[in-house]
Amino acid sequence: MTPGALPTSAMSVEATLTASRALLGVVARSVAGALAVVTLPQFRVLVVLTGSGPLRIGALAEKMAAQQSTFSRTVERMVAGGWLERSPRPGSRREVLIDITPQGRALVDEVTARRRAELGRILSHLTTEEQAAVTAALALLAQAAGETPAEDLLILGL
Amino acid sequence: MTPGALPTSAMSVEATLTASRALLGVVARSVAGALAVVTLPQFRVLVVLTGSGPLRIGALAEKMAAQQSTFSRTVERMVAGGWLERSPRPGSRREVLIDITPQGRALVDEVTARRRAELGRILSHLTTEEQAAVTAALALLAQAAGETPAEDLLILGL
DNA sequence: CTATATTCATGCAGTAGTGCATCTATTGTA
DNA sequence: TACAATAGATGCACTACTGCATGAATATAG
């Protein structure tokens, strides 16, 4: 190896760091609009519910790594905003199911669509061959990284 | 194209989405430790100062897209925590320069190191050839994405 | 030298999130 | 039926962030 040159692995790390900054930018811009109307923790609630379907308030609090009492109030705010709706669980007058409203779902969809759109725009600058190479490489990278627990993304409020 | 199959571009978008989740996880885990001692906005201040060197409190507020008055207090908290230090600008008794302390720098360095380390660990699962392919593909992707303004990352508090 | 502009700090007020303890209603069990 | 467990809401207290208005000190321009 030429003195001063980086080994393949170090080059990969640097390239990955740079790319991750770009992708972070895409993610950030995709949620920017939503953050004008809900907070990041609130948006997170919507994403979780989109993936899980209706949840008891306690179960939801657990997924958000929050206290149940804290959550009762967060839900209250979000119901007031029209993002969530409470409904008693059929057959129980104690449990309360929280579900996302159409308005909430639209917000999540908008973010997802925006993210896909921008990625598509970026990738459209590449040739079909380059796109294929990117697809293969990212698949490899994702596989090497393994599953990303939802709790990890929660660290950033996502 | 076989019915039901995705065009190359759509496949690339999905692969990129998946990979971006993985990379987001890496970023999140890298800052998790820091978030035990500072908030995300505060960490952001440290990152900005690391890149820029000492700044006037007004200029720093502008970079953080915050009100100067808000910032005066944030700085106060961070000085109390030992992350920042105020010093009068030489030749001016009005302006106050904010700089990161060694403790603050150590925090940022720790996060950076952790991020590089995990990326290295992930990439070590790949062969040298695969690493080279990933490096090339990500460079392509980053170039296609263009520059990511710091303000964009600020959306997420990063 | 005086008036104006700049720079930062502070008072005031509000939102969101956080945790702990506690209360009420309901459900399940002994 | 009485007691314990569960689910959720509420009271209380605190931190951080946010903006707007304003005050105080300093620097600059006329």
Coordinates of C-alpha atoms (C1' of nucleotides) in Angstrom, one line a residue:
Chain A
M1 CA 0.0 0.0 0.0
T2 CA 1.3 3.4 -0.9
P3 CA 2.3 5.4 2.2
G4 CA -0.5 7.8 3.2
A5 CA -3.1 5.8 1.3
L6 CA -6.0 4.3 3.2
P7 CA -6.7 0.6 3.3
T8 CA -9.9 -0.5 1.6
S9 CA -11.8 -0.9 4.9
A10 CA -10.9 2.7 6.0
M11 CA -12.0 4.1 2.7
S12 CA -15.3 2.2 3.0
V13 CA -15.8 3.7 6.4
E14 CA -15.3 7.2 5.1
A15 CA -17.5 6.7 2.1
T16 CA -20.2 5.2 4.3
L17 CA -20.0 8.2 6.7
T18 CA -20.3 10.6 3.8
A19 CA -23.3 8.7 2.3
S20 CA -24.9 8.4 5.7
R21 CA -24.8 12.2 6.0
A22 CA -26.6 12.5 2.6
L23 CA -29.2 9.9 3.6
L24 CA -29.7 11.6 6.9
G25 CA -30.4 14.8 5.0
V26 CA -33.0 13.0 2.9
V27 CA -34.7 11.7 6.0
A28 CA -34.6 15.1 7.7
R29 CA -36.1 16.9 4.7
S30 CA -38.8 14.3 4.4
V31 CA -40.0 14.9 8.0
A32 CA -39.5 18.6 7.9
G33 CA -43.1 19.3 6.8
A34 CA -44.6 17.1 9.4
L35 CA -42.6 18.7 12.2
A36 CA -44.4 21.9 11.4
V37 CA -47.6 20.4 12.9
V38 CA -46.4 17.7 15.3
T39 CA -43.3 17.2 17.4
L40 CA -40.8 14.5 16.7
P41 CA -42.0 12.2 19.5
Q42 CA -45.5 12.7 18.3
F43 CA -44.6 11.8 14.8
R44 CA -42.9 8.8 16.1
V45 CA -46.2 7.7 17.7
L46 CA -47.9 7.9 14.4
V47 CA -45.2 5.8 12.7
V48 CA -45.5 3.2 15.5
L49 CA -49.2 3.0 15.2
T50 CA -49.0 2.8 11.4
G51 CA -46.9 -0.3 11.8
S52 CA -48.8 -2.0 14.6
G53 CA -52.4 -1.0 14.3
P54 CA -54.4 0.1 17.4
L55 CA -52.7 -0.3 20.7
R56 CA -53.6 0.1 24.3
I57 CA -52.2 3.3 25.8
G58 CA -50.0 1.3 28.1
A59 CA -48.5 -0.8 25.3
L60 CA -47.9 2.2 23.3
A61 CA -46.1 3.9 26.2
E62 CA -43.9 0.9 26.5
K63 CA -43.0 1.0 22.8
M64 CA -42.1 4.7 23.2
A65 CA -40.0 3.9 26.3
A66 CA -42.1 6.4 28.2
Q67 CA -44.0 6.4 31.4
Q68 CA -47.7 5.5 31.1
S69 CA -48.7 8.7 32.8
T70 CA -46.6 10.8 30.5
F71 CA -48.2 9.1 27.6
S72 CA -51.7 9.7 28.7
R73 CA -51.2 13.3 28.3
T74 CA -49.3 13.1 25.0
V75 CA -52.2 11.1 23.6
E76 CA -54.5 13.8 24.9
R77 CA -52.6 16.4 23.0
M78 CA -52.6 14.4 19.8
V79 CA -56.3 13.6 20.1
A80 CA -56.9 17.3 20.4
G81 CA -54.9 17.8 17.3
G82 CA -56.9 15.3 15.4
W83 CA -54.0 12.8 14.9
L84 CA -55.2 10.1 17.2
E85 CA -58.5 8.8 18.4
R86 CA -59.4 6.9 21.5
S87 CA -61.9 4.1 21.5
P88 CA -62.9 1.7 24.2
R89 CA -61.8 -1.8 23.5
P90 CA -64.9 -3.9 22.7
G91 CA -65.7 -6.0 25.7
S92 CA -63.7 -3.9 28.1
R93 CA -64.7 -0.7 29.8
R94 CA -61.3 -0.2 31.3
E95 CA -58.9 -0.5 28.4
V96 CA -58.6 2.3 25.8
L97 CA -57.4 1.6 22.3
I98 CA -55.5 4.3 20.5
D99 CA -55.6 4.5 16.8
I100 CA -54.3 6.8 14.1
T101 CA -56.9 9.0 12.4
P102 CA -57.0 9.5 8.6
Q103 CA -55.4 12.8 9.1
G104 CA -52.6 11.1 11.0
R105 CA -52.2 8.5 8.4
A106 CA -52.0 11.1 5.7
L107 CA -49.2 12.8 7.5
V108 CA -47.1 9.6 7.7
D109 CA -47.9 8.8 4.1
E110 CA -46.8 12.2 3.0
V111 CA -43.5 11.8 4.7
T112 CA -42.9 8.4 3.2
A113 CA -43.8 9.5 -0.2
R114 CA -41.6 12.5 0.0
R115 CA -38.7 10.3 1.1
R116 CA -39.2 7.9 -1.8
A117 CA -39.6 10.7 -4.2
E118 CA -36.3 12.4 -3.2
L119 CA -34.4 9.1 -3.3
G120 CA -35.9 8.5 -6.7
R121 CA -34.8 11.9 -7.9
I122 CA -31.3 11.3 -6.6
L123 CA -31.0 7.9 -8.1
S124 CA -32.3 9.2 -11.4
H125 CA -28.9 10.9 -11.9
L126 CA -27.3 7.5 -12.2
T127 CA -27.3 5.2 -15.1
T128 CA -29.2 1.9 -14.9
E129 CA -25.9 0.1 -14.4
E130 CA -24.9 2.4 -11.6
Q131 CA -28.3 2.0 -10.0
A132 CA -27.9 -1.7 -10.1
A133 CA -24.5 -1.4 -8.5
V134 CA -25.9 0.9 -5.8
T135 CA -28.7 -1.6 -5.2
A136 CA -26.4 -4.5 -4.8
A137 CA -24.0 -2.6 -2.6
L138 CA -26.6 -1.2 -0.3
A139 CA -28.2 -4.6 0.0
L140 CA -24.9 -6.0 1.1
L141 CA -24.4 -3.1 3.5
A142 CA -27.9 -3.5 5.0
Q143 CA -27.4 -7.2 5.4
A144 CA -24.0 -6.7 7.1
A145 CA -25.6 -4.2 9.5
G146 CA -28.4 -6.6 10.4
E147 CA -31.7 -5.6 11.8
T148 CA -32.2 -2.1 13.2
P149 CA -34.4 -2.3 16.3
A150 CA -37.1 0.4 16.4
E151 CA -35.8 1.4 19.8
D152 CA -32.5 2.5 18.3
L153 CA -34.3 4.9 16.0
L154 CA -36.2 6.1 19.0
I155 CA -32.9 7.5 20.3
L156 CA -33.2 10.2 17.7
G157 CA -36.9 10.4 18.1
L158 CA -37.6 8.7 14.8
Chain B
M1 CA -40.0 -6.7 -17.6
T2 CA -41.8 -9.5 -15.8
P3 CA -45.2 -8.5 -14.5
G4 CA -44.9 -7.7 -10.8
A5 CA -41.2 -7.1 -11.0
L6 CA -39.9 -3.7 -10.1
P7 CA -37.8 -1.6 -12.5
T8 CA -34.2 -1.0 -11.5
S9 CA -34.9 2.5 -10.2
A10 CA -37.7 1.3 -7.9
M11 CA -35.5 -1.5 -6.6
S12 CA -32.7 1.1 -5.9
V13 CA -35.1 3.3 -4.0
E14 CA -36.2 0.4 -1.8
A15 CA -32.6 -0.8 -1.2
T16 CA -31.6 2.8 -0.3
L17 CA -34.5 3.1 2.1
T18 CA -33.5 -0.1 3.9
A19 CA -29.9 0.9 4.0
S20 CA -30.7 4.4 5.3
R21 CA -32.6 2.8 8.1
A22 CA -29.5 0.8 9.0
L23 CA -27.3 3.9 8.8
L24 CA -29.7 5.9 10.8
G25 CA -29.4 3.2 13.5
V26 CA -25.7 3.6 13.5
V27 CA -25.9 7.3 13.9
A28 CA -28.5 6.9 16.6
R29 CA -26.4 4.5 18.6
S30 CA -23.4 6.6 18.2
V31 CA -25.0 9.6 19.9
A32 CA -26.9 7.6 22.5
G33 CA -24.2 7.9 25.1
A34 CA -23.9 11.6 24.6
L35 CA -27.6 12.1 25.0
A36 CA -27.3 10.8 28.5
V37 CA -25.4 14.0 29.5
V38 CA -26.6 16.6 27.0
T39 CA -29.7 17.2 24.9
L40 CA -29.8 16.8 21.2
P41 CA -29.8 20.6 20.6
Q42 CA -26.9 20.9 23.0
F43 CA -24.9 18.2 21.2
R44 CA -25.6 20.0 18.0
V45 CA -24.0 23.1 19.4
L46 CA -20.9 21.2 20.2
V47 CA -20.7 19.8 16.7
V48 CA -21.1 23.2 15.2
L49 CA -18.4 24.7 17.3
T50 CA -16.1 21.8 16.5
G51 CA -16.4 22.6 12.9
S52 CA -16.3 26.4 13.1
G53 CA -14.1 27.2 16.1
P54 CA -15.1 29.9 18.6
L55 CA -18.2 31.9 17.6
R56 CA -20.0 35.0 18.9
I57 CA -23.2 34.0 20.7
G58 CA -25.3 35.8 18.1
A59 CA -23.6 34.0 15.2
L60 CA -24.0 30.7 17.0
A61 CA -27.7 31.4 17.5
E62 CA -28.1 32.1 13.8
K63 CA -26.4 28.8 12.9
M64 CA -28.8 27.0 15.2
A65 CA -31.8 28.9 13.8
A66 CA -32.7 30.1 17.2
Q67 CA -33.4 33.4 18.8
Q68 CA -30.4 35.1 20.3
S69 CA -32.2 35.4 23.7
T70 CA -33.0 31.7 23.7
F71 CA -29.4 31.0 23.0
S72 CA -28.0 33.1 25.7
R73 CA -29.6 30.7 28.2
T74 CA -28.7 27.5 26.4
V75 CA -25.1 28.6 26.5
E76 CA -25.5 29.4 30.2
R77 CA -26.7 25.9 30.8
M78 CA -23.9 24.4 28.8
V79 CA -21.3 26.5 30.5
A80 CA -22.6 25.3 33.8
G81 CA -22.3 21.8 32.6
G82 CA -18.7 22.3 31.6
W83 CA -19.3 21.9 27.8
L84 CA -18.7 25.4 26.8
E85 CA -16.7 28.4 27.9
R86 CA -17.3 32.1 27.5
S87 CA -14.5 34.4 26.8
P88 CA -14.5 38.1 25.9
R89 CA -13.3 38.7 22.4
P90 CA -9.9 40.4 22.6
G91 CA -10.3 44.1 21.9
S92 CA -14.0 44.1 22.6
R93 CA -15.7 44.2 25.9
R94 CA -19.1 43.7 24.3
E95 CA -18.8 40.6 22.3
V96 CA -18.5 37.2 23.9
L97 CA -16.9 34.3 22.2
I98 CA -18.2 30.8 22.9
D99 CA -15.9 27.9 22.6
I100 CA -16.1 24.2 23.3
T101 CA -14.2 22.9 26.3
P102 CA -11.9 19.9 26.3
Q103 CA -14.8 18.0 28.0
G104 CA -17.1 19.0 25.2
R105 CA -14.6 18.1 22.5
A106 CA -14.1 14.7 24.1
L107 CA -17.8 14.1 23.9
V108 CA -18.0 14.9 20.2
D109 CA -14.8 12.8 19.6
E110 CA -16.3 9.9 21.4
V111 CA -19.4 10.0 19.3
T112 CA -17.4 10.2 16.1
A113 CA -15.2 7.4 17.1
R114 CA -18.1 5.2 18.1
R115 CA -19.7 5.8 14.7
R116 CA -16.5 5.0 12.8
A117 CA -16.0 1.9 14.9
E118 CA -19.4 0.5 14.3
L119 CA -19.2 1.2 10.6
G120 CA -15.9 -0.6 10.5
R121 CA -17.3 -3.5 12.4
I122 CA -20.2 -3.7 9.9
L123 CA -18.0 -3.4 6.9
S124 CA -15.6 -6.1 8.3
H125 CA -18.3 -8.6 7.5
L126 CA -17.7 -8.0 3.8
T127 CA -14.8 -9.2 1.7
T128 CA -12.3 -6.7 0.4
E129 CA -14.0 -6.8 -3.0
E130 CA -17.4 -6.2 -1.5
Q131 CA -16.0 -3.3 0.5
A132 CA -14.6 -1.8 -2.7
A133 CA -18.0 -2.2 -4.4
V134 CA -19.7 -0.5 -1.4
T135 CA -17.2 2.3 -1.4
A136 CA -17.7 3.0 -5.1
A137 CA -21.5 2.7 -4.9
L138 CA -21.8 5.0 -1.9
A139 CA -19.5 7.6 -3.5
L140 CA -21.7 7.5 -6.5
L141 CA -24.8 7.9 -4.3
A142 CA -23.3 10.7 -2.2
Q143 CA -22.3 12.6 -5.4
A144 CA -25.7 12.2 -6.9
A145 CA -27.3 13.5 -3.6
G146 CA -25.0 16.5 -3.6
E147 CA -24.1 18.6 -0.6
T148 CA -26.2 18.3 2.6
P149 CA -26.6 21.7 4.2
A150 CA -26.0 21.7 7.9
E151 CA -29.5 23.3 8.3
D152 CA -31.1 20.1 7.0
L153 CA -29.5 17.9 9.6
L154 CA -30.6 20.5 12.1
I155 CA -34.2 19.5 11.4
L156 CA -33.5 16.3 13.3
G157 CA -31.5 18.2 15.9
L158 CA -28.2 16.8 14.5
Chain C
dC1 C1' -19.7 64.8 22.3
dT2 C1' -24.1 63.0 21.4
dA3 C1' -27.2 60.0 19.0
dT4 C1' -27.5 55.5 17.1
dA5 C1' -26.5 50.8 16.4
dT6 C1' -24.7 46.5 18.1
dT7 C1' -24.3 42.7 21.3
dC8 C1' -25.7 40.2 25.0
dA9 C1' -28.5 39.3 29.2
dT10 C1' -33.0 39.1 31.5
dG11 C1' -38.0 39.2 32.5
dC12 C1' -42.1 37.1 31.2
dA13 C1' -45.0 33.5 29.3
dG14 C1' -46.0 29.5 27.0
dT15 C1' -45.5 24.3 25.1
dA16 C1' -43.7 19.7 25.4
dG17 C1' -41.7 16.1 27.6
dT18 C1' -40.4 13.6 31.9
dG19 C1' -41.0 11.0 36.3
dC20 C1' -43.3 9.8 40.7
dA21 C1' -47.1 9.2 43.4
dT22 C1' -51.9 8.7 43.7
dC23 C1' -56.8 8.3 42.6
dT24 C1' -60.7 6.1 40.1
dA25 C1' -62.9 2.6 37.5
dT26 C1' -63.0 -1.8 36.1
dT27 C1' -61.7 -6.6 36.0
dG28 C1' -60.2 -10.9 37.9
dT29 C1' -59.5 -13.9 41.9
dA30 C1' -59.9 -16.1 46.4
Chain D
dT1 C1' -68.7 -11.0 48.1
dA2 C1' -64.5 -8.9 49.5
dC3 C1' -59.8 -8.2 48.1
dA4 C1' -56.2 -7.7 44.9
dA5 C1' -54.6 -6.6 40.3
dT6 C1' -54.9 -3.9 36.2
dA7 C1' -55.6 0.3 33.2
dG8 C1' -55.9 4.8 32.7
dA9 C1' -56.2 9.7 34.3
dT10 C1' -54.6 13.3 37.2
dG11 C1' -51.9 16.1 40.6
dC12 C1' -47.4 17.9 41.4
dA13 C1' -42.8 19.2 40.2
dC14 C1' -39.1 19.8 37.2
dT15 C1' -36.1 20.6 32.8
dA16 C1' -35.5 22.3 28.2
dC17 C1' -36.7 24.9 24.5
dT18 C1' -39.2 28.7 22.3
dG19 C1' -40.3 33.6 21.2
dC20 C1' -41.1 38.5 22.2
dA21 C1' -40.0 42.5 24.5
dT22 C1' -36.8 45.1 27.0
dG23 C1' -32.7 46.6 29.6
dA24 C1' -27.7 47.5 30.0
dA25 C1' -23.2 47.9 28.3
dT26 C1' -20.3 49.0 24.7
dA27 C1' -19.0 50.6 20.2
dT28 C1' -19.6 53.4 16.1
dA29 C1' -21.1 57.3 13.3
dG30 C1' -22.4 61.9 12.8

